[in-house]
XYZ file of C-alpha atoms in Angstrom:
586
model
C -104.802 43.750 31.629
C -106.505 46.778 30.101
C -108.021 46.464 26.663
C -107.865 49.771 24.856
C -107.863 50.929 21.260
C -104.763 52.303 19.611
C -105.980 55.898 19.637
C -106.503 55.764 23.400
C -102.968 54.536 24.280
C -101.815 58.059 24.960
C -104.063 58.032 28.012
C -101.799 55.494 29.617
C -98.399 55.942 27.796
C -96.580 59.101 27.011
C -96.335 59.827 23.297
C -92.585 59.973 23.524
C -92.694 56.369 24.586
C -94.796 55.283 21.634
C -93.683 54.708 18.089
C -95.176 56.346 15.061
C -97.278 53.273 14.431
C -99.157 54.054 17.663
C -99.141 57.818 17.271
C -96.059 58.543 19.321
C -92.732 60.215 18.687
C -90.378 57.401 19.860
C -87.679 56.588 17.289
C -87.516 52.789 17.259
C -86.495 50.155 14.661
C -87.980 46.862 15.757
C -86.117 44.783 13.094
C -82.831 46.256 14.210
C -83.668 45.532 17.827
C -84.717 42.024 16.877
C -81.519 41.344 14.981
C -79.462 42.616 17.900
C -81.477 40.452 20.254
C -80.988 37.399 18.120
C -77.265 38.054 17.984
C -77.176 38.532 21.733
C -79.098 35.375 22.446
C -76.986 33.374 20.004
C -73.769 34.703 21.542
C -75.065 33.970 25.006
C -75.965 30.432 24.060
C -72.704 29.685 22.195
C -70.498 31.301 24.807
C -72.216 29.491 27.651
C -71.888 26.182 25.862
C -68.280 26.961 24.896
C -67.441 27.868 28.470
C -68.788 24.532 29.669
C -66.782 22.660 27.070
C -63.574 24.601 27.750
C -64.067 24.162 31.492
C -64.468 20.433 30.976
C -61.314 20.244 28.875
C -59.280 22.541 31.099
C -60.357 20.897 34.324
C -59.542 17.493 32.871
C -56.018 18.579 31.943
C -55.295 19.588 35.514
C -55.586 16.028 36.856
C -52.798 13.492 37.183
C -51.200 11.408 34.451
C -53.283 8.354 35.318
C -56.505 10.319 35.118
C -55.299 11.801 31.836
C -54.981 8.316 30.438
C -58.455 7.402 31.720
C -60.003 10.541 30.274
C -58.075 10.528 27.051
C -61.331 10.810 25.124
C -62.291 14.019 26.943
C -58.865 15.497 26.481
C -58.985 14.823 22.768
C -62.517 16.386 22.587
C -62.578 19.580 20.544
C -65.011 22.500 21.202
C -68.195 22.404 19.114
C -67.593 25.991 17.961
C -64.489 27.933 17.199
C -63.501 30.005 20.233
C -61.956 32.664 18.023
C -65.226 33.099 16.135
C -67.281 33.349 19.322
C -64.900 35.902 20.768
C -64.993 37.913 17.567
C -68.825 37.876 17.636
C -68.876 38.948 21.277
C -66.505 41.866 20.646
C -68.619 43.067 17.728
C -71.815 42.772 19.776
C -70.304 44.659 22.704
C -69.164 47.397 20.382
C -72.713 47.761 19.004
C -74.263 47.814 22.449
C -71.927 50.512 23.626
C -72.981 52.849 20.770
C -75.805 55.386 21.196
C -77.440 54.578 17.905
C -78.351 51.650 15.856
C -76.854 51.384 12.496
C -80.183 50.364 10.999
C -82.341 53.509 12.005
C -83.739 55.424 9.071
C -83.001 59.005 9.888
C -79.996 58.483 11.975
C -81.567 60.312 14.841
C -79.978 59.718 18.216
C -81.909 57.729 20.756
C -81.216 56.109 24.109
C -80.730 52.370 24.223
C -83.404 50.161 25.653
C -83.197 48.882 29.178
C -82.610 45.322 28.069
C -79.710 46.564 25.949
C -78.214 48.351 28.893
C -78.545 45.189 30.938
C -77.006 43.081 28.155
C -73.700 45.004 28.082
C -72.310 43.795 31.439
C -73.530 40.310 30.690
C -71.667 40.303 27.363
C -68.558 41.749 29.026
C -68.675 39.077 31.717
C -69.046 36.320 29.159
C -66.149 37.753 27.140
C -63.930 37.876 30.184
C -64.801 34.284 31.076
C -64.249 33.198 27.477
C -60.857 34.894 27.300
C -59.802 33.293 30.557
C -60.961 29.823 29.576
C -59.677 30.179 26.051
C -56.261 31.209 27.363
C -56.237 28.160 29.577
C -57.446 26.088 26.629
C -54.606 27.360 24.464
C -52.115 26.416 27.162
C -53.747 23.010 27.439
C -53.463 22.589 23.673
C -49.859 23.679 23.759
C -49.091 21.249 26.543
C -51.030 18.534 24.768
C -49.135 19.240 21.517
C -45.856 19.195 23.371
C -46.817 15.986 25.129
C -47.873 14.446 21.830
C -44.633 15.499 20.213
C -42.688 14.163 23.171
C -44.559 10.872 22.978
C -43.877 10.636 19.246
C -40.199 11.335 19.816
C -40.119 8.793 22.609
C -41.802 6.247 20.352
C -39.316 6.886 17.524
C -36.393 6.761 19.939
C -37.529 3.404 21.226
C -37.965 2.171 17.661
C -34.348 3.120 16.887
C -33.056 1.714 20.163
C -35.047 -1.504 19.847
C -33.851 -2.114 16.270
C -30.212 -1.341 17.035
C -30.217 -3.488 20.159
C -32.328 -6.148 18.491
C -31.977 -7.001 14.782
C -28.961 -4.714 14.335
C -27.030 -6.313 17.164
C -28.070 -9.777 15.989
C -26.622 -9.043 12.555
C -23.306 -8.055 14.101
C -23.320 -10.985 16.513
C -23.573 -13.326 13.557
C -20.519 -11.754 11.882
C -17.327 -12.803 13.689
C -15.246 -14.588 11.060
C -12.397 -12.976 9.105
C -12.304 -15.423 6.177
C -9.512 -17.762 5.136
C -8.652 -16.031 1.862
C -8.921 -12.720 0.050
C -12.133 -13.788 -1.651
C -13.712 -14.893 1.637
C -12.700 -11.631 3.339
C -14.107 -9.616 0.441
C -17.409 -11.518 0.699
C -17.557 -10.758 4.441
C -16.741 -7.135 3.747
C -19.549 -6.912 1.193
C -21.955 -8.442 3.718
C -20.793 -5.916 6.294
C -21.436 -3.067 3.849
C -25.014 -4.303 3.490
C -25.353 -4.273 7.273
C -23.900 -0.763 7.392
C -26.394 0.342 4.736
C -29.279 -0.859 6.908
C -27.804 0.866 9.947
C -27.318 4.111 8.037
C -31.091 4.424 7.600
C -31.581 4.240 11.356
C -28.659 6.560 11.975
C -30.405 9.104 9.721
C -33.478 8.810 11.970
C -31.180 9.288 14.957
C -29.802 12.528 13.515
C -33.325 13.857 12.896
C -34.492 12.891 16.376
C -31.421 14.409 17.946
C -32.194 17.722 16.230
C -35.826 17.613 17.409
C -34.760 16.839 20.965
C -32.223 19.664 20.896
C -34.948 22.082 19.740
C -37.272 20.916 22.543
C -34.491 21.273 25.086
C -33.948 24.862 24.020
C -37.672 25.731 24.222
C -38.961 23.158 26.689
C -40.105 23.475 30.288
C -37.990 22.402 33.176
C -40.285 19.484 33.897
C -39.500 18.019 30.429
C -35.776 18.601 30.486
C -34.951 15.513 32.531
C -37.019 13.217 30.340
C -35.677 14.737 27.112
C -32.072 14.513 28.267
C -32.631 10.916 29.329
C -34.031 10.042 25.892
C -31.218 11.872 24.162
C -28.575 10.145 26.281
C -30.110 6.707 25.739
C -30.353 7.259 21.994
C -26.807 8.600 21.723
C -25.323 5.777 23.799
C -26.939 3.060 21.696
C -26.138 4.731 18.364
C -22.529 5.491 19.249
C -22.011 2.006 20.604
C -23.465 0.457 17.472
C -21.468 2.803 15.206
C -18.297 1.957 17.113
C -18.978 -1.738 16.689
C -19.581 -1.258 12.967
C -16.344 0.677 12.635
C -14.469 -1.940 14.646
C -15.853 -4.708 12.445
C -14.933 -2.757 9.300
C -11.379 -2.194 10.559
C -11.086 -5.864 11.489
C -12.184 -6.999 8.030
C -9.858 -4.482 6.379
C -6.952 -5.765 8.465
C -7.908 -9.362 7.571
C -8.058 -8.436 3.876
C -4.608 -6.845 4.051
C -3.230 -9.863 5.922
C -4.596 -12.311 3.362
C -3.313 -10.076 0.561
C 0.201 -10.085 1.987
C -0.034 -13.857 2.575
C -1.167 -14.466 -0.995
C 1.575 -12.247 -2.457
C 4.151 -13.986 -0.303
C 2.804 -17.391 -1.338
C 3.030 -16.427 -5.010
C 6.566 -15.184 -4.494
C 7.485 -18.431 -2.768
C 5.844 -20.408 -5.579
C 7.798 -18.390 -8.127
C 11.004 -18.953 -6.208
C 10.205 -22.666 -5.917
C 9.486 -22.847 -9.647
C 12.757 -21.109 -10.347
C 14.588 -23.590 -8.140
C 12.848 -26.578 -9.711
C 14.002 -25.610 -13.225
C 17.542 -26.740 -13.914
C 19.900 -23.972 -14.959
C 21.696 -24.781 -18.206
C 25.066 -23.008 -18.336
C 25.059 -20.630 -21.264
C 27.478 -17.847 -20.446
C 28.750 -16.069 -17.391
C 26.681 -12.908 -17.941
C 23.380 -14.819 -18.070
C 24.302 -16.816 -14.984
C 25.186 -13.599 -13.171
C 21.817 -12.150 -14.182
C 20.002 -15.295 -13.029
C 21.883 -15.232 -9.742
C 20.952 -11.587 -9.240
C 17.310 -12.424 -9.953
C 17.472 -15.282 -7.438
C 18.888 -12.968 -4.782
C 16.151 -10.410 -5.471
C 13.422 -13.066 -5.252
C 14.856 -14.399 -2.005
C 15.021 -10.886 -0.605
C 11.444 -10.172 -1.649
C 10.000 -13.128 0.277
C 10.621 -11.598 3.673
C 8.210 -12.540 6.450
C 8.430 -9.292 8.388
C 5.475 -7.696 6.592
C 3.325 -10.796 7.135
C 4.255 -10.925 10.819
C 3.364 -7.263 11.310
C -0.015 -7.638 9.593
C -0.732 -10.861 11.456
C 0.177 -9.433 14.853
C -1.939 -6.349 14.216
C -4.879 -8.560 13.281
C -4.376 -10.702 16.396
C -4.354 -7.561 18.563
C -7.668 -6.464 17.063
C -9.191 -9.892 17.567
C -8.105 -9.850 21.213
C -10.109 -6.626 21.648
C -13.160 -8.120 19.965
C -14.507 -9.572 23.223
C -15.418 -6.085 24.463
C -18.004 -5.817 21.653
C -19.579 -9.211 22.225
C -22.781 -7.934 23.957
C -22.600 -10.828 26.360
C -21.959 -13.419 23.679
C -19.148 -15.923 24.216
C -16.845 -15.433 21.214
C -14.052 -17.663 22.488
C -14.708 -20.339 19.859
C -14.953 -17.872 16.974
C -11.863 -16.005 18.118
C -9.939 -19.241 18.581
C -10.692 -20.246 15.004
C -9.522 -16.870 13.733
C -6.381 -16.902 15.868
C -5.541 -20.471 14.855
C -5.971 -19.577 11.195
C -3.699 -16.513 11.417
C -1.018 -18.326 13.370
C -1.290 -21.309 11.018
C -0.731 -19.128 7.949
C 2.321 -17.463 9.500
C 3.783 -20.770 10.661
C 3.202 -22.386 7.276
C 4.913 -19.499 5.519
C 7.798 -19.729 7.961
C 8.163 -23.454 7.322
C 8.003 -22.985 3.569
C 10.760 -20.429 3.665
C 13.003 -22.186 6.150
C 14.169 -25.733 6.603
C 11.191 -28.067 6.891
C 9.345 -29.517 3.915
C 5.648 -30.244 4.310
C 2.390 -30.165 2.433
C 0.574 -26.990 3.416
C -3.217 -27.217 3.594
C -4.174 -23.675 2.804
C -6.282 -21.984 0.111
C -3.225 -20.051 -1.020
C -0.938 -22.925 -1.957
C -0.863 -26.695 -2.429
C 2.770 -27.261 -3.444
C 5.513 -28.722 -1.327
C 7.029 -26.471 1.240
C 10.005 -24.411 0.279
C 13.208 -24.357 2.302
C 16.089 -21.960 2.343
C 18.542 -24.837 1.933
C 17.289 -25.239 -1.627
C 18.034 -21.596 -2.251
C 21.500 -22.026 -0.782
C 22.129 -25.059 -3.002
C 20.932 -23.205 -6.085
C 23.008 -20.172 -5.162
C 26.083 -22.382 -4.690
C 25.414 -24.098 -8.013
C 25.074 -20.807 -9.823
C 28.208 -19.469 -8.170
C 30.008 -22.597 -9.343
C 28.694 -21.958 -12.850
C 29.929 -18.397 -12.686
C 33.292 -19.714 -11.484
C 33.258 -22.322 -14.279
C 32.746 -19.713 -16.962
C 35.314 -17.483 -15.319
C 37.863 -20.310 -15.295
C 37.180 -21.063 -18.929
C 37.463 -17.406 -19.873
C 40.719 -17.073 -17.912
C 42.048 -20.305 -19.433
C 41.267 -19.009 -22.922
C 42.984 -15.782 -21.939
C 46.021 -17.779 -20.778
C 46.150 -19.437 -24.221
C 46.003 -16.014 -25.837
C 48.791 -14.765 -23.590
C 50.904 -17.802 -24.358
C 50.265 -17.279 -28.068
C 51.341 -13.675 -27.730
C 54.512 -14.763 -25.915
C 55.260 -17.252 -28.722
C 54.649 -14.577 -31.317
C 56.934 -12.167 -29.448
C 59.610 -14.875 -29.147
C 59.639 -15.536 -32.883
C 59.347 -11.953 -34.062
C 61.350 -9.884 -31.569
C 63.768 -12.252 -29.847
C 66.179 -12.503 -32.782
C 69.329 -10.717 -31.694
C 72.351 -12.840 -30.697
C 74.395 -10.062 -29.175
C 77.548 -8.248 -30.282
C 79.784 -9.961 -27.722
C 79.730 -12.721 -25.176
C 78.579 -10.486 -22.332
C 75.589 -9.143 -24.220
C 74.682 -12.623 -25.391
C 74.738 -13.879 -21.812
C 72.399 -11.050 -20.841
C 70.065 -12.014 -23.666
C 70.172 -15.626 -22.504
C 69.264 -14.590 -18.950
C 66.382 -12.487 -20.205
C 65.213 -15.368 -22.335
C 65.128 -17.669 -19.310
C 63.009 -15.135 -17.440
C 60.808 -14.893 -20.491
C 60.462 -18.662 -20.454
C 59.556 -18.517 -16.744
C 56.739 -16.116 -17.560
C 55.508 -18.436 -20.272
C 55.783 -21.406 -17.900
C 53.705 -19.553 -15.282
C 51.130 -18.700 -17.920
C 50.935 -22.315 -19.034
C 50.699 -23.577 -15.446
C 47.982 -20.994 -14.715
C 45.997 -22.160 -17.721
C 46.423 -25.817 -16.713
C 45.224 -25.094 -13.175
C 42.183 -23.254 -14.514
C 41.335 -26.124 -16.804
C 41.756 -28.595 -13.970
C 39.401 -26.429 -11.913
C 36.846 -26.536 -14.724
C 37.021 -30.324 -14.674
C 36.304 -30.354 -10.940
C 33.464 -27.818 -11.331
C 31.929 -29.799 -14.173
C 32.003 -32.907 -12.014
C 30.364 -30.989 -9.177
C 27.740 -29.562 -11.533
C 27.290 -32.962 -13.196
C 27.777 -31.526 -16.636
C 30.003 -32.616 -19.515
C 33.582 -31.445 -19.218
C 33.955 -28.382 -21.363
C 37.714 -27.831 -21.031
C 38.688 -30.955 -23.058
C 36.919 -29.755 -26.154
C 38.967 -26.806 -27.326
C 40.899 -24.881 -24.726
C 43.110 -27.684 -23.406
C 44.328 -28.875 -26.848
C 45.038 -25.303 -27.861
C 46.936 -24.679 -24.639
C 49.039 -27.828 -25.085
C 49.665 -27.082 -28.750
C 50.779 -23.504 -28.144
C 52.940 -24.596 -25.219
C 54.591 -27.307 -27.313
C 55.321 -24.770 -30.042
C 56.674 -22.347 -27.482
C 58.903 -25.034 -25.955
C 60.406 -25.969 -29.328
C 61.002 -22.338 -30.264
C 62.438 -21.618 -26.828
C 64.859 -24.529 -27.036
C 65.990 -23.373 -30.453
C 66.508 -19.897 -29.097
C 68.593 -21.281 -26.214
C 70.739 -23.335 -28.582
C 71.432 -20.337 -30.764
C 72.301 -18.154 -27.806
C 74.627 -20.804 -26.371
C 76.369 -21.196 -29.749
C 76.652 -17.415 -29.993
C 78.201 -17.286 -26.504
C 80.762 -19.968 -27.499
C 81.533 -18.143 -30.731
C 81.914 -14.723 -29.129
C 83.928 -16.145 -26.220
C 86.484 -17.857 -28.494
C 86.658 -14.861 -30.801
C 87.192 -12.455 -27.942
C 89.845 -14.713 -26.472
C 91.799 -14.770 -29.742
C 91.440 -11.048 -30.200
C 92.631 -10.398 -26.679
C 95.498 -12.914 -26.730
C 97.041 -11.951 -30.135
C 98.732 -8.657 -29.083
C 99.902 -9.914 -25.688
C 100.914 -13.539 -26.276
C 101.676 -14.177 -29.907
C 102.922 -17.656 -29.156
C 99.419 -18.601 -27.779
C 97.859 -18.444 -31.227
C 100.155 -20.783 -32.989
C 97.625 -23.619 -32.587
C 95.539 -23.699 -35.760
C 92.929 -25.858 -34.089
C 91.705 -22.792 -32.239
C 91.002 -20.989 -35.448
C 89.339 -24.010 -36.943
C 87.086 -24.342 -33.927
C 85.999 -20.718 -34.144
C 85.399 -21.108 -37.821
C 83.368 -24.283 -37.290
C 81.248 -22.685 -34.569
C 80.626 -19.638 -36.694
C 79.598 -21.673 -39.703
C 77.323 -23.866 -37.553
C 75.733 -20.722 -36.123
C 75.225 -19.321 -39.597
C 73.715 -22.577 -40.763
C 71.368 -22.657 -37.721
C 70.096 -19.209 -38.548
C 68.749 -20.501 -41.831
C 67.078 -23.544 -40.306
C 63.365 -22.992 -39.435
C 61.658 -24.137 -36.245
C 59.664 -27.249 -37.091
C 56.529 -27.891 -34.996
C 55.070 -31.339 -34.330
C 52.322 -30.776 -36.865
C 54.968 -30.188 -39.586
C 54.594 -26.441 -39.851
C 57.735 -24.302 -39.986
C 58.424 -20.921 -38.478
C 61.503 -18.673 -38.714
C 62.869 -16.290 -36.103
C 62.293 -12.777 -37.343
C 62.112 -11.635 -40.926
C 64.613 -12.519 -43.676
C 66.255 -9.125 -43.301
C 66.666 -9.750 -39.575
C 68.324 -13.104 -40.258
C 70.579 -11.539 -42.911
C 71.668 -8.770 -40.530
C 72.519 -11.271 -37.790
C 74.440 -13.504 -40.243
C 76.336 -10.526 -41.573
C 77.382 -9.554 -38.077
C 78.690 -13.089 -37.413
C 80.618 -13.138 -40.694
C 82.171 -9.782 -39.902
C 83.236 -11.140 -36.552
C 84.743 -14.214 -38.179
C 86.611 -12.075 -40.694
C 88.016 -9.924 -37.942
C 89.291 -12.975 -36.099
C 90.832 -14.431 -39.244
C 92.492 -11.174 -40.260
C 93.852 -10.671 -36.804
C 95.163 -14.200 -36.606
C 96.789 -14.023 -40.071
C 98.473 -10.746 -39.263
C 100.003 -12.114 -36.119
C 101.051 -15.299 -37.863
C 102.907 -13.347 -40.587
C 104.529 -11.156 -38.036
C 105.566 -14.155 -36.035
C 107.082 -15.862 -39.133
C 109.143 -12.783 -39.964
C 110.445 -12.600 -36.404
C 111.321 -16.264 -36.459
C 113.143 -15.926 -39.852
C 115.182 -13.069 -38.605
């Protein structure tokens, strides 16, 4: 060590190597150099420490899974400084070192860097290269760690979904096997199932989100993660689809049970209505109302068909038979047997109610006595008998009207006695046929009234024919019989009159001696007068009423014709008598 004064430094050091403070010409800013040195030393310290930390983290990530678990604390250790900041500082420092001037020199005069600065440049470059390499590895480690963390989170969520669906979710469905014994019970089960579905929907929403995350990882993941991701995705999908299928199956089963109970209840109400209709006695009012009631009975009987119930029941039984495949190892034989027995019991009970047996049905739908088709047949027969009863009464009343019309026609139109014997005989023959028609009408009415008596006895109701129709029929027939007999008597007298008159008129020109007997003329005259007298006599009915044939003018015309006939006979007979007397005198 040489101790010298400041003015003697030039003896040992060139002036160009000394600053102005020591009388030299060297351009040097000590504060700038100091700042650069501090920055360099700080960068060197931070980078060295950061390299150690990154090496520790990176080397730890290269070990096996077991070692990763053991060194989880180291792997989760973060660098004490930000690698990006250190790298940025190093790049700025290297840029300054590579310049030929310091930014802080006063005059801006160029100068050569110091030796230590020249030596610092490769050191900074080496540290930067090491930092970039380690930081790149660190970024990959972080990316792998983030991916592993995300994968673990997904795996944890998947297991949460799977465990709930296979645990509490499956237990909820295992506890729901009944179908209810009525509409209300089925609706309560359906509401409970909707609550279960609501709980499942929350987990299904998680499944959808997880499935999207897994799909994104599969598209961007490494080959080493593909197998694990696909396995998680497959496991999650299998459990969710199986649970969703079981929920849908349960929903369909409850819907089928609800429809079955609805059809059973409607059918039971229809059977109850039909039974109530059969239990109410039908009071005969008129044929139209009975026909309407019979039509309503036929419609009700037609509406209580069992085909719809059988179809719904068989469909429900088929679904129940497939229920064992969703049992998850649970023995559902007992539950299924109860459901099957209930369905078959409802169908059998309905069948018995509609057919022949009568029994008390123990079912929530009905408590009345069983209904049998024989009751419907009896009611139908009774109503048909009522219809026939009213029809017989209507036809019997119509027969009375016809007979009354025949009587009216007999008295008003059957008044002619004929112009000669032949015509009168024709009228008599027509009258007998007319009487036959009236007889058939009367017999028809009697038969109908007899049928009403039999029907009333069968229906156990008061005889209706003896009240009005039968007396009217007998009264009209009696009147017709009296009038008919009077008509026959008049026609027979007219035939006798015309026959005798025609005989005299025919015999006078040919055999004058045959008319000499005056008794013949007296007989004709007596018959004619009797006939004329009969025309003025009314028909007297049993009740004292009187009725004439035709109008007075009709009777006068007929009487005039008979008188003219009698005059002709008398004139003819007198003429031949006078002629015969003259011949005899000569």
